[in-house]
Short mmCIF file of C-alpha atoms in Angstrom, two decimals:
data_model
loop_
_atom_site.label_atom_id
_atom_site.label_comp_id
_atom_site.label_asym_id
_atom_site.label_seq_id
_atom_site.Cartn_x
_atom_site.Cartn_y
_atom_site.Cartn_z
CA MET S 17 0.04 0.05 -0.01
CA PRO S 18 1.46 3.52 -0.97
CA GLU S 19 2.38 5.71 2.07
CA THR S 20 0.11 8.34 3.24
CA TRP S 21 2.33 11.21 2.28
CA TYR S 22 2.24 9.99 -1.34
CA LEU S 23 -1.59 9.82 -1.31
CA VAL S 24 -1.77 13.45 0.28
CA ALA S 25 0.64 14.70 -2.47
CA VAL S 26 -1.56 13.06 -5.15
CA LEU S 27 -4.57 14.69 -3.64
CA VAL S 28 -2.91 18.12 -3.59
CA ILE S 29 -1.71 17.81 -7.14
CA VAL S 30 -4.81 16.66 -8.52
CA PHE S 31 -6.97 19.32 -6.76
CA THR S 32 -4.61 22.13 -7.88
CA ILE S 33 -4.36 21.30 -11.51
CA THR S 34 -8.02 20.30 -11.90
CA VAL S 35 -9.23 23.54 -10.24
CA GLY S 36 -6.69 25.60 -12.22
CA LEU S 37 -7.91 23.95 -15.59
CA ARG S 38 -11.56 24.91 -14.47
CA SER S 39 -10.86 28.20 -13.29
CA VAL S 40 -8.17 29.85 -15.31
CA PRO S 41 -10.12 29.95 -18.73
CA PHE S 42 -12.91 32.10 -17.05
CA VAL S 43 -10.15 34.63 -16.40
CA VAL S 44 -8.07 34.32 -19.61
CA LEU S 45 -10.59 33.16 -22.05
CA GLY S 46 -12.60 36.43 -21.77
CA PRO S 47 -10.51 38.20 -24.46
CA LEU S 48 -9.81 34.83 -26.34
CA ARG S 49 -13.57 33.75 -26.30
CA GLY S 50 -14.34 32.89 -29.87
CA SER S 51 -10.77 33.05 -31.05
CA ALA S 52 -10.02 30.83 -34.02
CA PHE S 53 -7.55 28.72 -32.05
CA VAL S 54 -9.73 28.13 -29.12
CA THR S 55 -12.74 27.34 -31.40
CA ALA S 56 -10.69 24.89 -33.44
CA MET S 57 -9.23 23.24 -30.31
CA ALA S 58 -12.75 22.95 -28.76
CA ARG S 59 -14.16 21.29 -31.84
CA TRP S 60 -11.10 18.97 -32.60
CA MET S 61 -10.17 17.81 -29.19
CA PRO S 62 -12.90 15.87 -27.46
CA ALA S 63 -13.46 13.00 -29.94
CA GLY S 64 -9.71 12.18 -30.48
CA LEU S 65 -8.75 12.65 -26.73
CA LEU S 66 -11.57 10.30 -25.65
CA GLY S 67 -10.68 7.90 -28.23
CA VAL S 68 -7.02 7.70 -26.95
CA LEU S 69 -8.36 7.22 -23.54
CA ALA S 70 -10.62 4.55 -24.80
CA ALA S 71 -7.71 2.70 -26.74
CA GLY S 72 -5.57 3.13 -23.53
CA THR S 73 -7.93 1.61 -20.99
CA LEU S 74 -8.89 -1.10 -23.52
CA LEU S 75 -5.13 -2.10 -23.49
CA GLY S 76 -5.07 -1.89 -19.65
CA ALA S 77 -8.23 -4.16 -19.49
CA ALA S 78 -6.54 -6.58 -22.07
CA GLY S 79 -3.73 -7.13 -19.32
CA THR S 80 0.01 -6.85 -19.72
CA GLY S 81 0.43 -10.00 -21.65
CA GLY S 82 -2.87 -9.37 -23.74
CA GLU S 83 -4.40 -12.54 -22.01
CA HIS S 84 -7.94 -10.67 -21.89
CA LEU S 85 -7.62 -9.17 -25.33
CA LEU S 86 -10.38 -11.25 -26.88
CA PRO S 87 -12.86 -10.52 -24.07
CA ALA S 88 -11.95 -6.88 -24.11
CA LEU S 89 -12.72 -6.56 -27.84
CA CYS S 90 -15.93 -8.47 -27.43
CA ALA S 91 -17.04 -6.20 -24.51
CA VAL S 92 -16.06 -3.16 -26.67
CA ALA S 93 -18.17 -4.46 -29.51
CA VAL S 94 -21.25 -5.01 -27.23
CA THR S 95 -20.69 -1.54 -25.73
CA VAL S 96 -20.63 0.13 -29.15
CA LEU S 97 -23.71 -1.92 -30.55
CA VAL S 98 -25.86 -1.27 -27.39
CA HIS S 99 -24.94 2.41 -27.46
CA LEU S 100 -25.69 2.91 -31.15
CA CYS S 101 -28.76 0.73 -31.21
CA LEU S 102 -30.46 1.41 -27.93
CA GLY S 103 -30.51 5.18 -27.94
CA ARG S 104 -27.14 6.25 -26.60
CA ARG S 105 -28.02 5.54 -22.83
CA THR S 106 -24.63 5.58 -21.29
CA LEU S 107 -25.54 3.69 -18.24
CA LEU S 108 -27.08 0.79 -20.44
CA SER S 109 -24.24 0.71 -22.64
CA VAL S 110 -21.64 0.71 -20.04
CA GLY S 111 -23.49 -1.78 -18.00
CA ALA S 112 -23.81 -4.16 -20.96
CA GLY S 113 -20.16 -3.85 -21.82
CA THR S 114 -18.87 -4.38 -18.42
CA THR S 115 -21.17 -7.31 -17.77
CA THR S 116 -19.96 -8.83 -20.92
CA PHE S 117 -16.17 -8.44 -19.77
CA LEU S 118 -16.99 -9.79 -16.30
CA VAL S 119 -18.75 -12.78 -17.66
CA LEU S 120 -16.11 -13.61 -20.29
CA VAL S 121 -13.18 -12.97 -18.05
CA ASN S 122 -14.51 -15.06 -15.07
CA LEU S 123 -16.02 -17.97 -16.95
CA PHE S 124 -13.59 -18.75 -19.50
CA MET I 10 -45.09 21.78 -9.74
CA ASN I 11 -45.52 20.18 -13.08
CA GLN I 12 -42.82 19.15 -15.65
CA ARG I 13 -43.11 22.41 -17.60
CA THR I 14 -42.47 24.82 -14.64
CA SER I 15 -38.71 24.97 -15.33
CA THR I 16 -39.24 26.54 -18.73
CA ALA I 17 -42.40 28.29 -18.29
CA VAL I 18 -41.14 30.41 -15.15
CA PRO I 19 -37.61 31.64 -15.58
CA SER I 20 -36.91 32.40 -11.97
CA GLY I 21 -39.08 31.21 -9.09
CA THR I 22 -38.54 30.99 -5.42
CA PRO I 23 -35.27 29.49 -4.24
CA ILE I 24 -37.18 26.09 -3.42
CA ALA I 25 -38.78 25.92 -6.81
CA GLU I 26 -35.24 26.61 -8.38
CA ILE I 27 -33.62 24.13 -6.30
CA GLY I 28 -36.21 21.53 -7.22
CA ALA I 29 -35.63 22.30 -10.87
CA GLY I 30 -31.79 21.85 -10.38
CA VAL I 31 -32.19 18.62 -8.77
CA ARG I 32 -34.75 17.38 -11.50
CA ALA I 33 -32.20 18.47 -14.17
CA SER I 34 -29.38 16.34 -12.36
CA LEU I 35 -31.31 13.15 -12.34
CA ALA I 36 -30.65 11.69 -15.77
CA ALA I 37 -26.95 12.02 -15.67
CA GLY I 38 -27.07 11.18 -12.04
CA LEU I 39 -28.39 7.74 -12.80
CA GLY I 40 -25.17 7.07 -14.57
CA MET I 41 -23.02 8.65 -11.89
CA VAL I 42 -24.16 6.57 -8.97
CA PRO I 43 -23.31 2.98 -10.52
CA LEU I 44 -19.93 4.38 -11.80
CA GLY I 45 -19.21 5.85 -8.41
CA VAL I 46 -19.92 2.56 -6.68
CA ALA I 47 -17.53 0.82 -9.41
CA PHE I 48 -15.01 3.48 -8.37
CA GLY I 49 -15.36 2.83 -4.63
CA LEU I 50 -15.03 -1.00 -5.28
CA MET I 51 -11.93 -0.44 -7.35
CA VAL I 52 -10.23 1.71 -4.63
CA VAL I 53 -10.63 -1.00 -2.02
CA GLN I 54 -9.69 -3.74 -4.49
CA ALA I 55 -6.59 -1.92 -5.59
CA GLY I 56 -5.31 -2.31 -1.94
CA LEU I 57 -5.82 1.45 -1.19
CA PRO I 58 -7.33 2.90 2.10
CA TRP I 59 -11.00 3.42 1.89
CA TRP I 60 -10.84 7.03 2.45
CA VAL I 61 -9.02 7.63 -0.78
CA ALA I 62 -12.33 7.24 -2.53
CA PRO I 63 -14.17 10.23 -0.92
CA ALA I 64 -10.80 12.26 -0.85
CA LEU I 65 -10.20 11.89 -4.52
CA SER I 66 -13.86 12.84 -5.30
CA VAL I 67 -13.62 15.99 -3.22
CA ALA I 68 -9.94 16.85 -4.58
CA ALA I 69 -10.58 16.00 -8.21
CA PHE I 70 -14.36 15.58 -8.83
CA ALA I 71 -13.63 14.21 -12.04
CA GLY I 72 -14.85 10.66 -12.62
CA SER I 73 -12.72 9.53 -15.51
CA LEU I 74 -9.63 10.77 -14.13
CA GLU I 75 -10.42 9.39 -10.65
CA LEU I 76 -10.92 5.84 -12.24
CA LEU I 77 -7.81 6.24 -14.05
CA LEU I 78 -5.78 7.26 -10.97
CA VAL I 79 -6.79 4.19 -9.06
CA GLY I 80 -4.45 1.96 -11.00
CA MET I 81 -1.63 4.66 -11.16
CA VAL I 82 -1.63 5.42 -7.33
CA ALA I 83 -1.88 1.68 -6.45
CA THR I 84 1.44 1.17 -8.31
CA ALA I 85 2.92 4.25 -6.88
CA THR I 86 3.37 6.07 -10.12
CA PRO I 87 5.73 9.01 -10.05
CA LEU I 88 4.08 12.32 -9.06
CA ALA I 89 5.18 13.93 -12.09
CA ALA I 90 3.38 11.48 -14.19
CA VAL I 91 0.23 11.73 -11.96
CA ALA I 92 0.54 15.59 -12.54
CA LEU I 93 0.81 15.30 -16.32
CA THR I 94 -1.80 12.85 -16.79
CA THR I 95 -4.15 14.92 -14.53
CA PHE I 96 -3.43 17.91 -16.76
CA LEU I 97 -4.08 16.10 -20.11
CA VAL I 98 -7.14 14.09 -19.09
CA ASN I 99 -8.74 17.06 -17.62
CA PHE I 100 -7.47 19.55 -20.21
CA ARG I 101 -10.87 19.52 -21.92
CA HIS I 102 -12.36 21.45 -19.05
CA VAL I 103 -10.43 24.50 -20.33
CA PHE I 104 -13.11 24.77 -23.12
CA TYR I 105 -16.22 24.47 -20.88
CA ALA I 106 -15.74 27.97 -19.77
CA VAL I 107 -16.70 29.28 -23.26
CA SER I 108 -20.40 28.38 -22.72
CA PHE I 109 -20.91 27.68 -19.00
CA PRO I 110 -23.51 30.04 -17.51
CA LEU I 111 -21.27 31.21 -14.64
CA HIS I 112 -22.67 34.68 -14.94
CA VAL I 113 -25.92 33.81 -13.13
CA VAL I 114 -23.90 33.11 -10.01
CA ARG I 115 -23.26 36.20 -8.01
CA HIS I 116 -22.01 35.20 -4.40
CA PRO I 117 -18.25 34.83 -4.38
CA LEU I 118 -18.10 31.56 -2.60
CA ALA I 119 -20.97 30.23 -4.74
CA ARG I 120 -19.10 31.16 -7.92
CA ALA I 121 -15.95 29.38 -6.59
CA TYR I 122 -17.91 26.25 -6.03
CA SER I 123 -19.60 26.50 -9.44
CA VAL I 124 -16.15 26.75 -11.01
CA TYR I 125 -14.60 23.93 -8.87
CA ALA I 126 -17.61 21.55 -9.70
CA LEU I 127 -17.58 22.27 -13.39
CA ILE I 128 -17.58 18.65 -14.44
CA ASP I 129 -18.43 16.96 -17.69
CA GLU I 130 -21.92 16.41 -16.73
CA ALA I 131 -22.57 19.93 -15.51
CA TYR I 132 -21.11 21.19 -18.96
CA ALA I 133 -23.22 18.77 -20.82
CA VAL I 134 -26.51 19.39 -19.04
CA THR I 135 -26.11 23.28 -19.26
CA ALA I 136 -24.74 22.92 -22.95
CA ALA I 137 -27.79 20.76 -24.07
CA SER I 138 -30.63 22.62 -22.26
CA SER I 139 -32.43 25.79 -23.03
CA GLU I 140 -33.44 26.35 -19.63
CA ARG I 141 -32.91 29.77 -18.08
CA TRP I 142 -30.18 29.02 -15.38
CA THR I 143 -30.42 30.87 -12.12
CA SER I 144 -27.89 30.75 -9.19
CA TRP I 145 -30.00 28.45 -6.95
CA ARG I 146 -30.76 26.15 -9.94
CA LEU I 147 -27.17 25.72 -11.22
CA LEU I 148 -25.73 25.23 -7.81
CA SER I 149 -28.22 22.64 -6.81
CA LEU I 150 -27.62 20.76 -9.97
CA GLN I 151 -23.80 20.73 -9.27
CA ILE I 152 -24.27 19.78 -5.63
CA ALA I 153 -26.55 17.06 -6.52
CA PHE I 154 -23.94 15.67 -8.84
CA GLN I 155 -21.24 15.75 -6.11
CA VAL I 156 -23.61 14.00 -3.86
CA TYR I 157 -24.32 11.25 -6.23
CA TRP I 158 -20.64 10.74 -6.89
CA VAL I 159 -19.28 10.86 -3.56
CA GLY I 160 -22.24 8.82 -2.26
CA GLY I 161 -21.72 6.29 -4.89
CA GLY I 162 -17.97 5.97 -3.97
CA LEU I 163 -18.75 5.44 -0.28
CA VAL I 164 -21.48 2.78 -1.15
CA GLY I 165 -18.67 1.01 -3.32
CA VAL I 166 -16.24 1.15 -0.41
CA LEU I 167 -18.97 -0.39 1.74
CA LEU I 168 -19.85 -3.06 -0.62
CA ALA I 169 -16.12 -4.01 -0.94
CA SER I 170 -15.84 -4.32 2.91
CA LEU I 171 -18.89 -6.41 3.08
CA ALA I 172 -18.07 -8.90 0.36
CA PRO I 173 -14.26 -9.03 0.29
CA GLY I 174 -12.62 -10.81 -2.57
CA ARG I 175 -11.62 -9.31 -5.81
CA ILE I 176 -14.23 -9.10 -8.65
CA GLU I 177 -11.93 -9.41 -11.75
CA GLY I 178 -12.86 -7.23 -14.79
CA LEU I 179 -14.60 -4.38 -13.03
CA GLU I 180 -12.26 -1.98 -14.27
CA PHE I 181 -13.68 -2.39 -17.85
CA ALA I 182 -16.37 0.08 -16.77
CA LEU I 183 -13.84 3.02 -17.33
CA CYS I 184 -12.96 1.61 -20.91
CA ALA I 185 -16.67 1.24 -21.67
CA LEU I 186 -17.45 4.72 -20.46
CA PHE I 187 -14.59 6.09 -22.77
CA VAL I 188 -16.06 4.21 -25.67
CA THR I 189 -19.50 5.83 -25.14
CA LEU I 190 -18.00 9.23 -24.68
CA THR I 191 -16.05 8.88 -27.66
CA LEU I 192 -19.11 7.71 -29.76
CA ASP I 193 -21.07 10.77 -28.33
CA ALA I 194 -18.22 13.19 -29.25
CA CYS I 195 -18.23 12.28 -32.85
CA ARG I 196 -21.50 12.35 -34.52
CA GLY I 197 -20.87 13.00 -38.21
CA ARG I 198 -17.90 12.91 -40.46
CA ALA I 199 -16.38 16.18 -39.01
CA GLN I 200 -14.58 14.25 -36.49
CA VAL I 201 -12.91 11.58 -38.57
CA PRO I 202 -9.71 13.61 -38.98
CA SER I 203 -9.34 13.90 -35.14
CA LEU I 204 -10.08 10.24 -34.57
CA LEU I 205 -7.45 9.25 -37.28
CA LEU I 206 -4.85 11.59 -35.73
CA ALA I 207 -5.51 10.27 -32.23
CA GLY I 208 -5.28 6.61 -33.72
CA THR I 209 -1.95 7.55 -35.37
CA CYS I 210 -0.60 9.14 -32.28
CA PHE I 211 -1.52 6.34 -29.94
CA THR I 212 -0.06 3.71 -32.21
CA ALA I 213 3.09 5.90 -32.43
CA ALA I 214 3.14 6.19 -28.74
CA LEU I 215 2.78 2.27 -28.33
CA VAL I 216 5.96 1.83 -30.32
CA ILE I 217 7.99 4.81 -28.74
CA ALA I 218 7.06 4.29 -25.14
CA PRO I 219 5.01 1.03 -24.55
CA ASP I 220 4.92 1.48 -20.81
CA SER I 221 3.41 4.85 -20.82
CA ALA I 222 1.53 4.77 -24.14
CA LEU I 223 -1.53 6.55 -22.68
CA PHE I 224 0.20 9.55 -21.55
CA VAL I 225 2.55 9.80 -24.56
CA GLY I 226 -0.32 9.34 -26.89
CA LEU I 227 -2.23 12.10 -25.35
CA LEU I 228 0.69 14.37 -25.61
CA LEU I 229 1.37 13.52 -29.24
CA PHE I 230 -2.26 14.19 -30.07
CA VAL I 231 -2.38 17.51 -28.48
CA LEU I 232 0.90 18.47 -30.35
CA ALA I 233 -0.64 17.10 -33.63
CA LEU I 234 -3.76 19.29 -33.20
CA VAL I 235 -1.67 22.41 -32.67
CA GLY I 236 0.24 21.45 -35.91
CA ARG I 237 -3.11 20.83 -37.68
CA TYR I 238 -4.20 24.29 -36.57
CA LEU I 239 -1.07 26.05 -37.79
CA LEU I 240 -1.37 24.19 -41.09
CA THR I 241 -5.05 24.31 -41.85
CA GLY I 242 -7.11 25.74 -38.96
CA ARG I 243 -6.86 29.42 -39.49
CA ARG I 244 -8.37 28.93 -42.87
CA THR I 245 -11.08 26.62 -42.00
CA THR I 246 -12.14 28.29 -38.65
CA SER I 247 -12.32 31.62 -40.39
CA ASP I 248 -14.90 30.17 -42.69
CA ALA I 249 -16.92 28.65 -40.01
#
């Protein structure tokens, strides 16, 4: 188990950076609001950034040796299908995907 | 109070406004509670002290980052990597200020809380609705979100202590969440270039730095977008 000072340091770092990212734009973005750069980044960033996070966590779930790669890919497929076919209800899609992974990993 | 009160009456009594805020929080809250429970379970299963769950939910109040941090903290990842991951994963929050209705909140403390609690869900609900936001309504929405999230985490911690023994595979909830968020972020062909860039950057990161592919991939992607802006962005955005 990590030491307490390490955990406290993590909390302080995470708090400072997150609140900074949420608050500084209200001060700084005022003049930049609607600038071409900010508009372009706001439009381009979310999809790709979330895609990288999805790919990274997929590899994490697959395991270091890739032993759970097949269950992970099946579970992603279920998540995508449920999300697109059953009306983009996040809870339902995440639940279906996670259940698929849990069942595949624990039964086989 | 009927369903239409929220749009028909722009600003009612504080109690009516709080009711409207809580009602607006319910749909997203339905997703936050189970994810919070999964987060609490993961904290205990990763071998971390139980208080890390509520402490992280107060310090960060950012679901996806917290779920990501559980694994990093459990393996004592260097603080610099924690800081950079936090910066990159939460960087999207920078863009929320553009449309978040913070101007309705007057009291300095309330403003500070509203900025602190500007999570994905708060941004999404306010961006998607045509309601007229008031201070009471916006704050009750955000406080309700934090109650769902911290409460869910505590329930997860409790469940893990009642039923010890690792449930393998629970961490997949995070991957599934990112998959659905990616799908929601790219409706239409306009996002295809960003997705291709992201795919290329992540693949490159896997080759360059297989041990920290996620972090290097995010960094490369942001750099690639800046490059894309310098090459083409000025022209296309000035047309838009």
